[in-house]
Short mmCIF file of C-alpha atoms in Angstrom, two decimals:
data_model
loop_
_atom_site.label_atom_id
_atom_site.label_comp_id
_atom_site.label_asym_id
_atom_site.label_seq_id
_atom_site.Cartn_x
_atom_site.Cartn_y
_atom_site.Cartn_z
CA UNK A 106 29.65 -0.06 -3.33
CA UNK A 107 25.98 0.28 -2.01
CA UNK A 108 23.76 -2.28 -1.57
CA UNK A 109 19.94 -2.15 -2.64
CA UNK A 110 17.01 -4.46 -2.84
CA UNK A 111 13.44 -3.86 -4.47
CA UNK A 112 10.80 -5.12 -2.62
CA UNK A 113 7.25 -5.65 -3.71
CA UNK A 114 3.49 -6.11 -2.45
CA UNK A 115 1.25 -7.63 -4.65
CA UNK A 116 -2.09 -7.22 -4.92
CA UNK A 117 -5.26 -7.64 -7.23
CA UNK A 118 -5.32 -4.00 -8.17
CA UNK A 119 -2.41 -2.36 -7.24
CA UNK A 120 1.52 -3.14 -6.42
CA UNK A 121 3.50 -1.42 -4.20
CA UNK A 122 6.81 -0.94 -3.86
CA UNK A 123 9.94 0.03 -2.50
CA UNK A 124 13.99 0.15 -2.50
CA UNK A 125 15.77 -0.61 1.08
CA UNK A 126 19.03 0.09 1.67
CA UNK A 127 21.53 -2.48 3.02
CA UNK A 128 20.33 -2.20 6.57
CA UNK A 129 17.39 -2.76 5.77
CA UNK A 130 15.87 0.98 5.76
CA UNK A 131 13.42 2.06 2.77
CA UNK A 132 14.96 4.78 0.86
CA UNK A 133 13.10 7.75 0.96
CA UNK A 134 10.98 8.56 -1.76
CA UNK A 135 11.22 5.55 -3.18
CA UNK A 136 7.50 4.53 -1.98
CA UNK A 137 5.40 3.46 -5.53
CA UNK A 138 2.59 2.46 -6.42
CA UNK A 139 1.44 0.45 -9.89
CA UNK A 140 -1.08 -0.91 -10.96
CA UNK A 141 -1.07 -4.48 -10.95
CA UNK A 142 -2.21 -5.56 -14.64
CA UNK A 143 -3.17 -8.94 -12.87
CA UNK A 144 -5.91 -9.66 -15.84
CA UNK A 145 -2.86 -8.94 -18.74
CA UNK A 146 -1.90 -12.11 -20.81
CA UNK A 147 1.40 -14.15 -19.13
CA UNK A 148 3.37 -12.10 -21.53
CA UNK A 149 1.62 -8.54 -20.43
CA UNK A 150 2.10 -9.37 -16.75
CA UNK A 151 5.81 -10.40 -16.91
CA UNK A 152 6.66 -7.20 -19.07
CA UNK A 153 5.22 -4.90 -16.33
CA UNK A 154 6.95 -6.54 -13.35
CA UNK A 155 10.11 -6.17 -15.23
CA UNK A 156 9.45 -2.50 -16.30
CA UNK A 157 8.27 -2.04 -12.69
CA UNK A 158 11.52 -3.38 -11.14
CA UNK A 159 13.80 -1.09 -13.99
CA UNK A 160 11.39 1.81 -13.02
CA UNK A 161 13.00 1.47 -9.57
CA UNK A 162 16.16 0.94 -9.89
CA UNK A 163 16.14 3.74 -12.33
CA UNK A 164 15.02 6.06 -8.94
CA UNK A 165 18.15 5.27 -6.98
CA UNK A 166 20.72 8.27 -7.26
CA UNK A 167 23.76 6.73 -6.03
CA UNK A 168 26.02 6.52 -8.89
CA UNK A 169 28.07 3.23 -7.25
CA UNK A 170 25.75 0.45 -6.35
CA UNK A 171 24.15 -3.30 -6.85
CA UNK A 172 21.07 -4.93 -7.04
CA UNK A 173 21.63 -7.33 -4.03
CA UNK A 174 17.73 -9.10 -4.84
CA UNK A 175 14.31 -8.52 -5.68
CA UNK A 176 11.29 -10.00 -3.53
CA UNK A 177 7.61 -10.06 -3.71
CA UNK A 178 4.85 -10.23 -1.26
CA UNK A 179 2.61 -12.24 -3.67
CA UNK A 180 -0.62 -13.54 -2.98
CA UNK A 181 -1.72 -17.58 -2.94
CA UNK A 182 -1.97 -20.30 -3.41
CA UNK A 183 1.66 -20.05 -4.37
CA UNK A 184 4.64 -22.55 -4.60
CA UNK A 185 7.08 -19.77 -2.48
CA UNK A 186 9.70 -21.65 -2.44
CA UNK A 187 9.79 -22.36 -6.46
CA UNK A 188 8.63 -19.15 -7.51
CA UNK A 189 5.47 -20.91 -9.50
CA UNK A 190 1.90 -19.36 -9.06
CA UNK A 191 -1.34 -21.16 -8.66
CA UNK A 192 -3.63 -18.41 -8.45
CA UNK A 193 -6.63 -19.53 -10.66
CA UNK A 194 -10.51 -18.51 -10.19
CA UNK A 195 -10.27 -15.16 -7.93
CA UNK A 196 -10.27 -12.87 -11.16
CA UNK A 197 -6.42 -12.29 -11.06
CA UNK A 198 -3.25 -13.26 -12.38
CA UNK A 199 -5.31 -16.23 -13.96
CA UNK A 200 -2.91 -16.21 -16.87
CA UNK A 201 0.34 -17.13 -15.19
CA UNK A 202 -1.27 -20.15 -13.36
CA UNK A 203 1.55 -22.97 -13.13
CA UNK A 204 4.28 -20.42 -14.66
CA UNK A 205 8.08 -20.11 -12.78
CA UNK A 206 7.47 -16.36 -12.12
CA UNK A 207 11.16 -16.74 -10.45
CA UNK A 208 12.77 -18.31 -13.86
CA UNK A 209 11.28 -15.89 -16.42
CA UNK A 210 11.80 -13.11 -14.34
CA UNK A 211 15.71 -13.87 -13.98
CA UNK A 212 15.83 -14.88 -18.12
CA UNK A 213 14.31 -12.07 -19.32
CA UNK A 214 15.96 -9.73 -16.82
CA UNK A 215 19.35 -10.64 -18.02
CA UNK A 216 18.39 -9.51 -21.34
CA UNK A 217 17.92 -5.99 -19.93
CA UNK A 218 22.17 -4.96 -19.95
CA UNK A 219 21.74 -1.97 -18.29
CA UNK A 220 19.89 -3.70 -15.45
CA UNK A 221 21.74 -6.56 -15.36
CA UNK A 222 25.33 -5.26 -14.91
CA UNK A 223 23.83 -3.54 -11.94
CA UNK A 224 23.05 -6.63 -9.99
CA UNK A 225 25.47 -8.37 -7.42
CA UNK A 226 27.22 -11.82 -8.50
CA UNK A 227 24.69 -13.51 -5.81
CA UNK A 228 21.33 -11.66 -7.12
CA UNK A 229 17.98 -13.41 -6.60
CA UNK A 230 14.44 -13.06 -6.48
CA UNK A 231 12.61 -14.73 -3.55
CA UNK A 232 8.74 -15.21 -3.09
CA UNK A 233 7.26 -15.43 0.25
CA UNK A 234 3.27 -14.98 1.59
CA UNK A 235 2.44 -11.44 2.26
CA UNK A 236 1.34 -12.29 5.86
CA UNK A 237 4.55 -14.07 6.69
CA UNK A 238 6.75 -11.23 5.53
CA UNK A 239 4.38 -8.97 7.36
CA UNK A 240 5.10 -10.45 10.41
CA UNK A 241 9.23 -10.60 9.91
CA UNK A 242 9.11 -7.04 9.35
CA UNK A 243 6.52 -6.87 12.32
CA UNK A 244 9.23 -8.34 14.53
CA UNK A 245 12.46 -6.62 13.08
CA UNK A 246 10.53 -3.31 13.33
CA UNK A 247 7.25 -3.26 14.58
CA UNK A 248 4.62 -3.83 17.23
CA UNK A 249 5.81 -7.66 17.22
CA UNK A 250 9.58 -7.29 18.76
CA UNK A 251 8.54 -7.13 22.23
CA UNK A 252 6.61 -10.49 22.01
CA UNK A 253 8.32 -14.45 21.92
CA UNK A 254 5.34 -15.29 20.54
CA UNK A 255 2.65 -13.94 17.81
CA UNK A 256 -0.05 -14.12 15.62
CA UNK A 257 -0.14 -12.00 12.75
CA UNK A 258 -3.39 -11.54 11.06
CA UNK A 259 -3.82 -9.33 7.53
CA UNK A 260 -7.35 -8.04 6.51
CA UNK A 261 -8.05 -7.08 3.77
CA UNK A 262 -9.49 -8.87 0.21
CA UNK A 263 -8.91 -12.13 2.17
CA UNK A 264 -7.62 -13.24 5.81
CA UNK A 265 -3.52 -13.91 5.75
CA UNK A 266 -1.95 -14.80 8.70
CA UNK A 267 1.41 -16.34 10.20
CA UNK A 268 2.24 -17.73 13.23
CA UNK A 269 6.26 -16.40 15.11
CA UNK A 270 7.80 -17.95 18.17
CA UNK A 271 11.38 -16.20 18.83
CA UNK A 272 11.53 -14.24 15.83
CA UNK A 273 10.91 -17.37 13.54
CA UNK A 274 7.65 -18.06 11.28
CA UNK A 275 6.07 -21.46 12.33
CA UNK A 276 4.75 -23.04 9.71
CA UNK A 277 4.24 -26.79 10.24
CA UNK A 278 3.19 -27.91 13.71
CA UNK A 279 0.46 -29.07 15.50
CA UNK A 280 -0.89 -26.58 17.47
CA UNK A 281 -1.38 -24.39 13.92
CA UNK A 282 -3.03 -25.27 11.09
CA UNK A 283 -1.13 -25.82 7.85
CA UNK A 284 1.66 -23.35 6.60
CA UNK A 285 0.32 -21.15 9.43
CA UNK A 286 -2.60 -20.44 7.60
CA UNK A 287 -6.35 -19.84 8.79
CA UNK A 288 -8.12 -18.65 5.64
CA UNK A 289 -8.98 -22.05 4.62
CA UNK A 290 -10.36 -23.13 8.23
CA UNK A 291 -13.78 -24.39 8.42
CA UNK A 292 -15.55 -21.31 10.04
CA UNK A 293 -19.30 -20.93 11.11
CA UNK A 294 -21.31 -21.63 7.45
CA UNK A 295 -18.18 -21.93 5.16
CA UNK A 296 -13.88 -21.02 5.93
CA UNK A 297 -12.51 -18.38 7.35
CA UNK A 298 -11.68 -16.34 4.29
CA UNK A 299 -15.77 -15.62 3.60
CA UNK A 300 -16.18 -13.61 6.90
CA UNK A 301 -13.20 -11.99 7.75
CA UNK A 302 -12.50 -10.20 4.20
CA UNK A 303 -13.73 -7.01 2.39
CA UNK A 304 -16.79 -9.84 1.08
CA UNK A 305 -16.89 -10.39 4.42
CA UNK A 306 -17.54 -6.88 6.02
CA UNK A 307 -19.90 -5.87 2.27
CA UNK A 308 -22.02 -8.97 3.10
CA UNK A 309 -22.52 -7.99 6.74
CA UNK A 310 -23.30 -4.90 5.66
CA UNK A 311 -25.47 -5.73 3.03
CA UNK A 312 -27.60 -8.42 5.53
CA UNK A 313 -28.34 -5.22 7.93
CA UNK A 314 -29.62 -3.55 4.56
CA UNK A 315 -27.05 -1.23 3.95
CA UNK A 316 -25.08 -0.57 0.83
CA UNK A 317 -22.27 1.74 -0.37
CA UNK A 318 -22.35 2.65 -3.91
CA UNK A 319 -18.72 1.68 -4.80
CA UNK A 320 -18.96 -1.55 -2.83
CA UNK A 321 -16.05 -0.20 -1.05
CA UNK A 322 -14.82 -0.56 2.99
CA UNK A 323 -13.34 2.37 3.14
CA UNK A 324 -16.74 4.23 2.28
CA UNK A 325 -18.41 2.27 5.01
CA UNK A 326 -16.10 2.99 7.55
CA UNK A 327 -16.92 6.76 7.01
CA UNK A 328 -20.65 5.55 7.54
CA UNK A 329 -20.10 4.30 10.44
CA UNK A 330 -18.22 7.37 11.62
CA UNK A 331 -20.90 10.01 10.66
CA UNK A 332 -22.82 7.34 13.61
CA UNK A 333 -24.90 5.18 10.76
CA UNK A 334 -26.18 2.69 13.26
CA UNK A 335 -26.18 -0.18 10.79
CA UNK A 336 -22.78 0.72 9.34
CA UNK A 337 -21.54 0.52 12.97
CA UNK A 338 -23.44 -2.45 13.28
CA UNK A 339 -21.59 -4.13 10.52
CA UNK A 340 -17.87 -3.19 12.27
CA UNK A 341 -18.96 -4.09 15.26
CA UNK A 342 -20.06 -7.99 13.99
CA UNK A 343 -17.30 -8.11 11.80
CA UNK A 344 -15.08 -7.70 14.80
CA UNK A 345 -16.88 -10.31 16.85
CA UNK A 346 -16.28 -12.53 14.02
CA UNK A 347 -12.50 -12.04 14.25
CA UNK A 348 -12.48 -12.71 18.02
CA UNK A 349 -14.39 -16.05 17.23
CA UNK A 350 -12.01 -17.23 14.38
CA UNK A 351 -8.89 -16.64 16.66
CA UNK A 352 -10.22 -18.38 19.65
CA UNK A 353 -9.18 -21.82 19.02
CA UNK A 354 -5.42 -20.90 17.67
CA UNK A 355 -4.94 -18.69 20.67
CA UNK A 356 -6.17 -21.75 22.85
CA UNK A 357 -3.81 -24.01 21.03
CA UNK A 358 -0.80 -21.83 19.99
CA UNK A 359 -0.99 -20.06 23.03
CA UNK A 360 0.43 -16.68 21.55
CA UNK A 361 1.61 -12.93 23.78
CA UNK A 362 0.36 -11.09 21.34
CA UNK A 363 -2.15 -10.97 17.65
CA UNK A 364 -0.88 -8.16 15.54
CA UNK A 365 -3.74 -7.37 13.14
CA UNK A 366 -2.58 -5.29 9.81
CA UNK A 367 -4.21 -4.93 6.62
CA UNK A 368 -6.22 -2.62 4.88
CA UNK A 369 -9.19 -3.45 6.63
CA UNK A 370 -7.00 -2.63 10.03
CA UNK A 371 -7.14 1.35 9.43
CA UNK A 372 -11.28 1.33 10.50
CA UNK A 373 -10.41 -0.94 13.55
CA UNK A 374 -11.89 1.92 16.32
CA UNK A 375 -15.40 0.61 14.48
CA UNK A 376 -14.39 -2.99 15.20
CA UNK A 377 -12.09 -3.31 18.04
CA UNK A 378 -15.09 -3.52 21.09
CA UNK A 379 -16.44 -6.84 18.78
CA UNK A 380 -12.74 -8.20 19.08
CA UNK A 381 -12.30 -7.53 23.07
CA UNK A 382 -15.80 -9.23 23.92
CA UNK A 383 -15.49 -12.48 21.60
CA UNK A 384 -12.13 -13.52 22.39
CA UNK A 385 -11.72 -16.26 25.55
CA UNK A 386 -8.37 -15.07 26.54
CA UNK A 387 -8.62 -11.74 28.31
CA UNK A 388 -5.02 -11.25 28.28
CA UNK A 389 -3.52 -11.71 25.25
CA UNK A 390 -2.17 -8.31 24.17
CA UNK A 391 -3.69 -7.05 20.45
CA UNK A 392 -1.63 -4.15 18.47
CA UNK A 393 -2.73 -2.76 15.27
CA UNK A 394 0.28 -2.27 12.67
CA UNK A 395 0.79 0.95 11.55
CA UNK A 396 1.60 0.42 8.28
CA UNK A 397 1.09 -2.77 6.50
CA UNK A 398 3.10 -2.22 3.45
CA UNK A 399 5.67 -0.83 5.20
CA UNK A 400 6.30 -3.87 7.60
CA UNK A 401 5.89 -5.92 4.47
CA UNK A 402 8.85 -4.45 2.68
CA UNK A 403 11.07 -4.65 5.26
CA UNK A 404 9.85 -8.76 5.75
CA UNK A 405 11.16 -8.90 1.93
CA UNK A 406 14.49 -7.38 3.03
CA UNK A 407 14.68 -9.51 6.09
CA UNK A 408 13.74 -12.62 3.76
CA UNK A 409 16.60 -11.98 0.87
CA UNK A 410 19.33 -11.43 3.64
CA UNK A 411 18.34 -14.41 4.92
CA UNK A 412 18.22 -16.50 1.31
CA UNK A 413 21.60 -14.74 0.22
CA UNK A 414 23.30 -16.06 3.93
CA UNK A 415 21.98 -20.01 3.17
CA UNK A 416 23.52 -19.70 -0.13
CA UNK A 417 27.00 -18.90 1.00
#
């Protein structure tokens, strides 16, 4: 019998998805995306992640196989390891503050029969940060593998980031900060999270003068390739600002490599030279994932083989 898992990245607007095979491969065409409903009532969100999940499995053609797990990338602040969600005040998922996403997700999955006899005897759904299962599937199949040790920072509607030595995530030590995470470091005016962010970037932008009409990076970035000056301006800063925040973890963590992914990550020829200049240590190696979700997914795989092994 073949063995599946659904994987999911959560965001504010949109969740993707996939299904990966046993070894860990995504199956093809079964790349998604949803929208994320993250301003529905508790009841509104929990009915669309379970439609979302029978939506997938529904897509797999093999006529003999399980549901081995499901996991989710899903933003924070976030008890991963209990499945319970503290989002509150960012605009999304406000309504399932303090609810075990992981318990009424399994309950009201076992009322759908025709799901349910699909799944294995040891099914589960696991939670992790999307930066930390970034970087596993960074380092199973990515830029990362080459490297004993890494930083893994995720642009995009906020900084995530995870700290690997030998293929494992780091999470409490001394020479990182808490759970391996910067967003929440004190950071020129404010934390981390302010300046390196899509509010980050707008504000930049906005300071030089400059403003896009959907409030969007993506439309900046093709300012600053038609050679807007400011636009370029803005990319260019932004980058000096990431070179800044990593400084002192690089001086204390003393990684190979940072492995930057993230939305933001696709304009990084505009931002790149700000990097290079700001950072202290000359040698570190940078790589730019190719594809964020993609290394995400196969972090979720990594993450329920790994959940499924403790529990036997």
């Amino acid at each position: 019998m073949n063995k599946y898992s659904i994987a999911f990245d959560v965001g504010g607007l949109f969740i993707k998805s996939a299904v990966l095979n046993d070894d860990g491969e995504i199956v093809p065409n079964s790349y998604a995306i949803f929208p994320s409903k993250s301003k529905e009532t508790k009841e509104g969100i929990i009915e669309h992640l379970v439609f979302i999940i029978k939506q997938q499995t529904n897509g797999i053609l093999d006529k003999d196989f399980e549901i081995t797990g499901v996991g989710y990338a899903f933003p924070g602040p976030f008890d991963y390891e209990s499945g319970i969600s503290y989002i509150k005040g960012i605009d999304k998922f406000e309504e399932i503050y303090e609810v075990n996403l992981r318990d009424l997700l399994i309950n009201r999955l076992k009322q759908e029969s025709s799901f349910h006899s699909k799944t294995s005897n040891d099914f589960q759904i696991v939670f992790d940060n999307d930066a930390s299962l970034f970087a596993l599937g960074e380092y199973v199949s990515g830029k990362a593998g080459g490297y004993n040790k890494s930083i893994f920072l995720t642009i995009g509607t906020g900084a995530g980031s995870a700290f690997m030595e030998n293929g494992k995530l780091v999470k409490d030590r001394q020479d990182i900060p808490e759970n391996g995470w910067i967003y929440n470091q004190p950071f020129k005016q404010s934390i981390v999270d302010d300046y390196i962010s899509k509010r980050g970037i707008l504000k930049l932008a906005n300071e030089l003068g400059l403003s896009t009409s959907d409030n969007e990076v993506e439309t900046l970035a093709a300012m600053g390739k038609n050679e807007d000056q400011r636009a370029k301006m803005a990319f260019r800063m932004f980058g000096e600002y990431i070179g800044k925040a990593l400084n002192p973890y690089i001086k204390s963590f003393k990684p190979d490599a940072i492995i930057l992914g993230g939305q933001i990550t696709k304009s990084k020829d505009l931002f790149m030279n700000g990097v290079y200049e700001t950072l202290e240590n000359k040698t570190v190696n940078i790589e730019c994932s190719e594809e964020t979700s993609l290394s995400t997914f196969k972090g979720v795989a990594n993450l329920l083989k790994q959940s499924i092994r403790r529990k036997e």
